Short mmCIF file of N, CA and C and ligand atoms in Angstrom, two decimals:
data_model
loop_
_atom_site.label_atom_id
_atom_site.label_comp_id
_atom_site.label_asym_id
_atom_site.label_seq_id
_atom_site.Cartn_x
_atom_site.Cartn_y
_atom_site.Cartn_z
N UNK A 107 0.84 -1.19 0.00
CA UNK A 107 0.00 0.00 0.00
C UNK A 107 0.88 1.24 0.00
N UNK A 108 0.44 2.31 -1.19
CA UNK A 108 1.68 3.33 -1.12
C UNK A 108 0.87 4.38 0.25
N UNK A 109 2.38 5.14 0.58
CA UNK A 109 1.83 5.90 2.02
C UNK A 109 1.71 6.98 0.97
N UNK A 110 -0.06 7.71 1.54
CA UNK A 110 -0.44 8.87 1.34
C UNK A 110 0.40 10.12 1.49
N UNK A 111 1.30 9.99 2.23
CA UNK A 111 2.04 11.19 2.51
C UNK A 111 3.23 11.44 1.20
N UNK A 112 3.20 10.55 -0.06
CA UNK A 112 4.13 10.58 -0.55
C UNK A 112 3.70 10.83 -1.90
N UNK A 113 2.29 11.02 -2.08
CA UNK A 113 1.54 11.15 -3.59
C UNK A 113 1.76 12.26 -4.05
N UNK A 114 1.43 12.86 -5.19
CA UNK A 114 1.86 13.83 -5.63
C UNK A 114 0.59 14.03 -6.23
N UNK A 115 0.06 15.86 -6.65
CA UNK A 115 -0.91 15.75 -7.35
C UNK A 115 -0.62 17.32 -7.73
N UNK A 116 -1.76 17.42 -8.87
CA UNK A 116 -1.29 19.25 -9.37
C UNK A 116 -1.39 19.88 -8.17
N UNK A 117 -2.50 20.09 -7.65
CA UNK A 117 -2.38 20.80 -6.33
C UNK A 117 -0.96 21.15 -5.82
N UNK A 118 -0.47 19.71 -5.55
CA UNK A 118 0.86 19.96 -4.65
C UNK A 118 1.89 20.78 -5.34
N UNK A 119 2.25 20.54 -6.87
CA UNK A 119 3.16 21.06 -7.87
C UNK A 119 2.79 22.35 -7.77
N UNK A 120 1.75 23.32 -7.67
CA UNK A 120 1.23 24.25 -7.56
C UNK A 120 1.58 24.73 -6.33
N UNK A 121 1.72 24.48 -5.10
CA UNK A 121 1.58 25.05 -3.84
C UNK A 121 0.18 25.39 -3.69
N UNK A 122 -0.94 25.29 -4.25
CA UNK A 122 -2.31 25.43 -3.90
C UNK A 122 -2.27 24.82 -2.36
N UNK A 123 -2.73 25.69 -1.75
CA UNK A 123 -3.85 25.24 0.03
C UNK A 123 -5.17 25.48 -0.12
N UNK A 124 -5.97 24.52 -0.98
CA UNK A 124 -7.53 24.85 -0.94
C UNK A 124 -8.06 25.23 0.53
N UNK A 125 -7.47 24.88 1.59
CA UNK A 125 -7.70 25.35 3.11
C UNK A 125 -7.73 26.87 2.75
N UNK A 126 -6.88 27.41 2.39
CA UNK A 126 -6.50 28.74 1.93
C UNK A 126 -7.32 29.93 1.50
N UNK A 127 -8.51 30.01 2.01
CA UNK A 127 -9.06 31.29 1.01
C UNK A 127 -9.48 32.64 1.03
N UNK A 128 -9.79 33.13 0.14
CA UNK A 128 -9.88 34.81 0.44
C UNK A 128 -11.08 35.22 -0.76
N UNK A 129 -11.26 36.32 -0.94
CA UNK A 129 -12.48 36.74 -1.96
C UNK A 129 -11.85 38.07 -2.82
N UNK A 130 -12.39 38.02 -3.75
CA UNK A 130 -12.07 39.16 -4.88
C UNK A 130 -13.41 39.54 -5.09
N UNK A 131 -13.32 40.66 -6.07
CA UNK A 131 -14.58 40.88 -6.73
C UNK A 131 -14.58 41.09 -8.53
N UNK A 132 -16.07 40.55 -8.68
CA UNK A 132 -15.76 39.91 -10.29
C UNK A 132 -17.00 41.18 -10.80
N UNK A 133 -16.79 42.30 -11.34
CA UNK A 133 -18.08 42.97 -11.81
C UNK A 133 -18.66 43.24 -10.07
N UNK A 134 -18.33 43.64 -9.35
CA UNK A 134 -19.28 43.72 -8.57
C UNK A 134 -19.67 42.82 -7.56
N UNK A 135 -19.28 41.51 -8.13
CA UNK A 135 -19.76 40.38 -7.05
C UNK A 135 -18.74 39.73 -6.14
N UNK A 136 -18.91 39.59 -5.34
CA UNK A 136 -18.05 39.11 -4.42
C UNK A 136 -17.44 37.27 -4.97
N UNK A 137 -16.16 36.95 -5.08
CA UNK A 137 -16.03 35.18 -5.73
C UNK A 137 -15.03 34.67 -4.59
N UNK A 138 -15.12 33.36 -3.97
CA UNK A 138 -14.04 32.84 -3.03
C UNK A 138 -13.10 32.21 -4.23
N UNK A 139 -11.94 32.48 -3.75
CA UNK A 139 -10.13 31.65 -4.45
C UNK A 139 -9.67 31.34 -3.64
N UNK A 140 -8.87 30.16 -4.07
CA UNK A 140 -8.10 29.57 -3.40
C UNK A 140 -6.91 29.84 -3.66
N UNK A 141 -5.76 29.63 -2.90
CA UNK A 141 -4.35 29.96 -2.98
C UNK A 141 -4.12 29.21 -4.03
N UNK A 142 -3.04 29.77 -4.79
CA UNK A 142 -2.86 29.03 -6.43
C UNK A 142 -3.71 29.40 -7.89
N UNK A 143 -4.91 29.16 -7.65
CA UNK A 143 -5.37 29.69 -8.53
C UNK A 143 -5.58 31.14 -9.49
N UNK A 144 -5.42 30.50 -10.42
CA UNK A 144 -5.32 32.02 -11.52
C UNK A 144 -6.71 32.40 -11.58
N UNK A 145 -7.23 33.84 -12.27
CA UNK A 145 -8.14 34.46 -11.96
C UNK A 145 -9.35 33.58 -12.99
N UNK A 146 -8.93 32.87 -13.98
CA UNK A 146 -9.92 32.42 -14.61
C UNK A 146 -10.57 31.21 -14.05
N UNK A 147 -9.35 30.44 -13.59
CA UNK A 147 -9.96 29.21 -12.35
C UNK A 147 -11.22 30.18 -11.32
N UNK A 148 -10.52 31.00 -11.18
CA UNK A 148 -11.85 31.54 -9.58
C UNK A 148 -13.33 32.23 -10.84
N UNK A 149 -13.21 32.18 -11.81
CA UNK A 149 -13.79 32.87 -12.55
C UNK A 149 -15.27 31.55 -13.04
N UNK A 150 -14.17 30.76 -13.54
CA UNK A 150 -14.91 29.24 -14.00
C UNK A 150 -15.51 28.45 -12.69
N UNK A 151 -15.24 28.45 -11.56
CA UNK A 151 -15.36 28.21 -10.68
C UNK A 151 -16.67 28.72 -10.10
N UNK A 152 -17.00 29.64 -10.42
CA UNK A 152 -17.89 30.18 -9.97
C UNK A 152 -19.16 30.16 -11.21
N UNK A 153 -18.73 29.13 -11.98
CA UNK A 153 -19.75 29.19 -13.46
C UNK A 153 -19.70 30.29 -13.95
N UNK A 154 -18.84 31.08 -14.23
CA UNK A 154 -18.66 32.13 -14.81
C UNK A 154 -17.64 32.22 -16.32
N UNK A 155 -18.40 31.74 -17.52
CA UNK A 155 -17.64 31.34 -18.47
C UNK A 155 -17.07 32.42 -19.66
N UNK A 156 -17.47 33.66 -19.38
CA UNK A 156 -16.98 34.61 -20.31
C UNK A 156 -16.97 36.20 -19.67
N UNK A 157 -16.19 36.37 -19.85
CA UNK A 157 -16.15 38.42 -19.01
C UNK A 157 -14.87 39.08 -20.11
N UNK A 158 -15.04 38.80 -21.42
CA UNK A 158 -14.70 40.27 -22.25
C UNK A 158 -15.54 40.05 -23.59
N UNK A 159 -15.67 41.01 -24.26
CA UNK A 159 -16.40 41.19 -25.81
C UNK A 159 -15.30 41.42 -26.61
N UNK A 160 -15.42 40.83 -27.80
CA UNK A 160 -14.70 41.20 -28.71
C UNK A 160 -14.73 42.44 -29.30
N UNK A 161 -13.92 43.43 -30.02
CA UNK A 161 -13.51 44.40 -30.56
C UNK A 161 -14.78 44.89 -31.72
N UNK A 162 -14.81 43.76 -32.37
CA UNK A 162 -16.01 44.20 -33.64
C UNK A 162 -16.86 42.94 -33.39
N UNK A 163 -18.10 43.55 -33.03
CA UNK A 163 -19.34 42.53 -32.78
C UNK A 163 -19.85 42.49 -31.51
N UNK A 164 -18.59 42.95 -30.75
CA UNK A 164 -19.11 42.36 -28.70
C UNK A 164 -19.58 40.92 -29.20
N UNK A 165 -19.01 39.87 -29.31
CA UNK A 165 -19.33 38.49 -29.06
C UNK A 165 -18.16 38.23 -27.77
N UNK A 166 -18.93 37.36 -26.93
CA UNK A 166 -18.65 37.18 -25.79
C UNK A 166 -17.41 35.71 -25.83
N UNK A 167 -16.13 36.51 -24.67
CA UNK A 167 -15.24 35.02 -24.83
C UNK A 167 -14.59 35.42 -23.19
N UNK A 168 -13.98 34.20 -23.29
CA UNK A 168 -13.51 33.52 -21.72
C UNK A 168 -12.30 32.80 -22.04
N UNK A 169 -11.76 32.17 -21.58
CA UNK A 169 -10.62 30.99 -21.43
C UNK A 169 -10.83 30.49 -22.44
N UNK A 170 -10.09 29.85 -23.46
CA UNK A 170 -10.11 28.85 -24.05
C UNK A 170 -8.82 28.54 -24.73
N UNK A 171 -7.61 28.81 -25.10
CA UNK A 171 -6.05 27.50 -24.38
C UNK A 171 -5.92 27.33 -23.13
N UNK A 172 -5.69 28.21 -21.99
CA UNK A 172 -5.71 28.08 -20.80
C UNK A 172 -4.19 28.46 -20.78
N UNK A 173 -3.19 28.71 -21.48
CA UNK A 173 -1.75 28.57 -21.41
C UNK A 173 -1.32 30.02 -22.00
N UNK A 174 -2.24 31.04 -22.06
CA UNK A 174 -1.12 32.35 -22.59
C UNK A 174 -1.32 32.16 -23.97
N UNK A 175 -1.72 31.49 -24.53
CA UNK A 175 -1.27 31.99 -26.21
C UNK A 175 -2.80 32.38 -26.47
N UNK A 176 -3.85 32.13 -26.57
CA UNK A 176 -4.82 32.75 -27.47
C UNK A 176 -5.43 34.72 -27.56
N UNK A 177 -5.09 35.13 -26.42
CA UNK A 177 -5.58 36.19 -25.42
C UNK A 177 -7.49 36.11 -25.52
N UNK A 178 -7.66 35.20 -25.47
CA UNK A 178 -9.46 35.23 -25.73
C UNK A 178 -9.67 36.03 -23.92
N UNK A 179 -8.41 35.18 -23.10
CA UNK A 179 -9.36 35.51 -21.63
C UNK A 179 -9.33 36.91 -21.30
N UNK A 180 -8.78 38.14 -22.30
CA UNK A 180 -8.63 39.14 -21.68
C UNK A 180 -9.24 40.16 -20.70
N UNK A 181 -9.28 40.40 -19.37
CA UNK A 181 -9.69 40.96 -18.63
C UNK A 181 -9.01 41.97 -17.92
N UNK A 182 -10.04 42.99 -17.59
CA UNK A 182 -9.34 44.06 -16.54
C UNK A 182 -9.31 44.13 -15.02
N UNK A 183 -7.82 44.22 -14.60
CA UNK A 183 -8.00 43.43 -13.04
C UNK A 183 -6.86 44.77 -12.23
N UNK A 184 -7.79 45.03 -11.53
CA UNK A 184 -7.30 46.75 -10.31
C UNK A 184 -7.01 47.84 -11.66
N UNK A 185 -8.01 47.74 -12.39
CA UNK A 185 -8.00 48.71 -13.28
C UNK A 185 -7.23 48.58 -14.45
N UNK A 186 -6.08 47.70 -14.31
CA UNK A 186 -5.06 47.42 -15.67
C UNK A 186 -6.09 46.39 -16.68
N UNK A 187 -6.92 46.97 -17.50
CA UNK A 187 -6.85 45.95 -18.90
C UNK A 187 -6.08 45.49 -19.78
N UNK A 188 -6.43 44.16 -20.43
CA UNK A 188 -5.89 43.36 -21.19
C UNK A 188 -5.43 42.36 -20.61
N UNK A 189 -5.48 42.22 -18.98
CA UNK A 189 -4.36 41.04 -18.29
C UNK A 189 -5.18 39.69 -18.81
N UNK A 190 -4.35 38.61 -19.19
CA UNK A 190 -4.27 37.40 -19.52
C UNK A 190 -4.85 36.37 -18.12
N UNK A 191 -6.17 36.30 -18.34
CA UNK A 191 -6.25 36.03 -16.44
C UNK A 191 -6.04 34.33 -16.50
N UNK A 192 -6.02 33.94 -17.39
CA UNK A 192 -5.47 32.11 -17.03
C UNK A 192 -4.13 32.12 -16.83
N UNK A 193 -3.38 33.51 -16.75
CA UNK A 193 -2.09 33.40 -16.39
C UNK A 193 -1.80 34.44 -14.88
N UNK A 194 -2.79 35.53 -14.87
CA UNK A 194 -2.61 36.10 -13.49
C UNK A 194 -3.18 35.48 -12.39
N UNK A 195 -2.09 35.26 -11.71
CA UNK A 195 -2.51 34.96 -10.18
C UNK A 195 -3.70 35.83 -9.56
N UNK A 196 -4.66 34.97 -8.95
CA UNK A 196 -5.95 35.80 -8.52
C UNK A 196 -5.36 35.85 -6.96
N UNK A 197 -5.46 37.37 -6.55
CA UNK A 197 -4.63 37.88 -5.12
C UNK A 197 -5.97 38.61 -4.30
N UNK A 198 -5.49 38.29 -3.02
CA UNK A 198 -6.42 38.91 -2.17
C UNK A 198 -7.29 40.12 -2.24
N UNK A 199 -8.68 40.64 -2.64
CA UNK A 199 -8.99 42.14 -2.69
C UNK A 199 -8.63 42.18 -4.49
N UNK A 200 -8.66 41.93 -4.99
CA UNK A 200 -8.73 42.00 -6.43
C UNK A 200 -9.92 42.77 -6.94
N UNK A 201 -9.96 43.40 -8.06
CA UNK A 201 -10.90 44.44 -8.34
C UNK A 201 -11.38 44.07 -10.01
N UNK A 202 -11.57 42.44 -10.19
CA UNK A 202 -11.88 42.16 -12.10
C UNK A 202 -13.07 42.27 -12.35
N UNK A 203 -12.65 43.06 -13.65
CA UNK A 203 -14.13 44.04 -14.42
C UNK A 203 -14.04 43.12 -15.46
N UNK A 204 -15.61 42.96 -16.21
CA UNK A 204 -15.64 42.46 -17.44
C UNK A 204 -15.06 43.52 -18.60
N UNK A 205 -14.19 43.01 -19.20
CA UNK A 205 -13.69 44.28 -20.39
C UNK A 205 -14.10 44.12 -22.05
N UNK A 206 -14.32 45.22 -21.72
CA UNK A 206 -15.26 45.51 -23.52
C UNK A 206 -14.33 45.91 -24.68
N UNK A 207 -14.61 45.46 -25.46
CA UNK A 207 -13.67 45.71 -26.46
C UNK A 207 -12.23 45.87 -26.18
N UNK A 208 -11.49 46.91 -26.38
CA UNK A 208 -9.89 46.91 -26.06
C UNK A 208 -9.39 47.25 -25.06
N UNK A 209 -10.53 47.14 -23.61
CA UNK A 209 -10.24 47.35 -22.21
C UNK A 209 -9.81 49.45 -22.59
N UNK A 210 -10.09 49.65 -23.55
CA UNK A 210 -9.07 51.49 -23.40
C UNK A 210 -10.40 52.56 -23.74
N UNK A 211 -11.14 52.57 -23.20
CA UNK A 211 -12.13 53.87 -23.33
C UNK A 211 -11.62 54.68 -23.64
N UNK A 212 -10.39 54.94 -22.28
CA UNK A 212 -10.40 56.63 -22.62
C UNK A 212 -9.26 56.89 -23.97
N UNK A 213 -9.04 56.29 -24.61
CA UNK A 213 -8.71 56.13 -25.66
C UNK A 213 -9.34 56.19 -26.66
N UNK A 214 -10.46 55.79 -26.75
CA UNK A 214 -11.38 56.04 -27.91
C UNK A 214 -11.54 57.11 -28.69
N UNK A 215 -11.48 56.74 -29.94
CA UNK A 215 -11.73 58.34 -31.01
C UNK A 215 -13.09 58.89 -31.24
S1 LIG B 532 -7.11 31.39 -22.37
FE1 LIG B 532 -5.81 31.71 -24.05
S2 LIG B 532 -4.51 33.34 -23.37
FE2 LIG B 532 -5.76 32.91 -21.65
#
């Protein structure tokens, strides 16, 4: 029988402590995370499968490589848009807005 104390699992490779948690806010709503998780985990987690619009159309997208290359998940998080949230760490007191088009209003012509 292998001893439990010696298994390995993503969790562990991660340093995740699901014991661990704290709350952000997503649009307004309050979401619990766990230590480790990136902002789209606490995002999906909460059945929450899309928070930006595309550029031409507003069609709605979320996660989908999960690894940094597509930028579909782009979101705005303590005010910085465009962050890649399957790659930002979701941190205590977090402030993620759903972002519209190119996250840059005040940019607009
Ligand atoms: S899901 Fe593709 S870059 Fe984040």
């Amino acid at each position: 029988m292998t001893d439990p104390s010696h298994r390995r699992s993503p969790r562990d490779l991660v340093g995740g402590r699901p014991d661990a948690t704290y709350t952000l806010r997503f649009d307004g709503r309050e979401l619990t995370a766990h230590a480790g998780q990136s902002i789209a985990a606490v995002l999906w987690g909460a059945g929450i499968l899309a928070w930006r619009t595309t550029r031409q159309g507003g069609a709605p997208r979320g996660a989908f490589c999960g690894i940094g290359s597509c930028y579909d998940c782009l979101v705005t998080v303590n005010g910085r848009p465009n962050q890649r949230a399957c790659l930002v760490p979701a941190r205590p007191g977090d402030a993620v807005t759903t972002q519209e088009g190119t996250g840059r209003a005040d940019l607009a012509v």
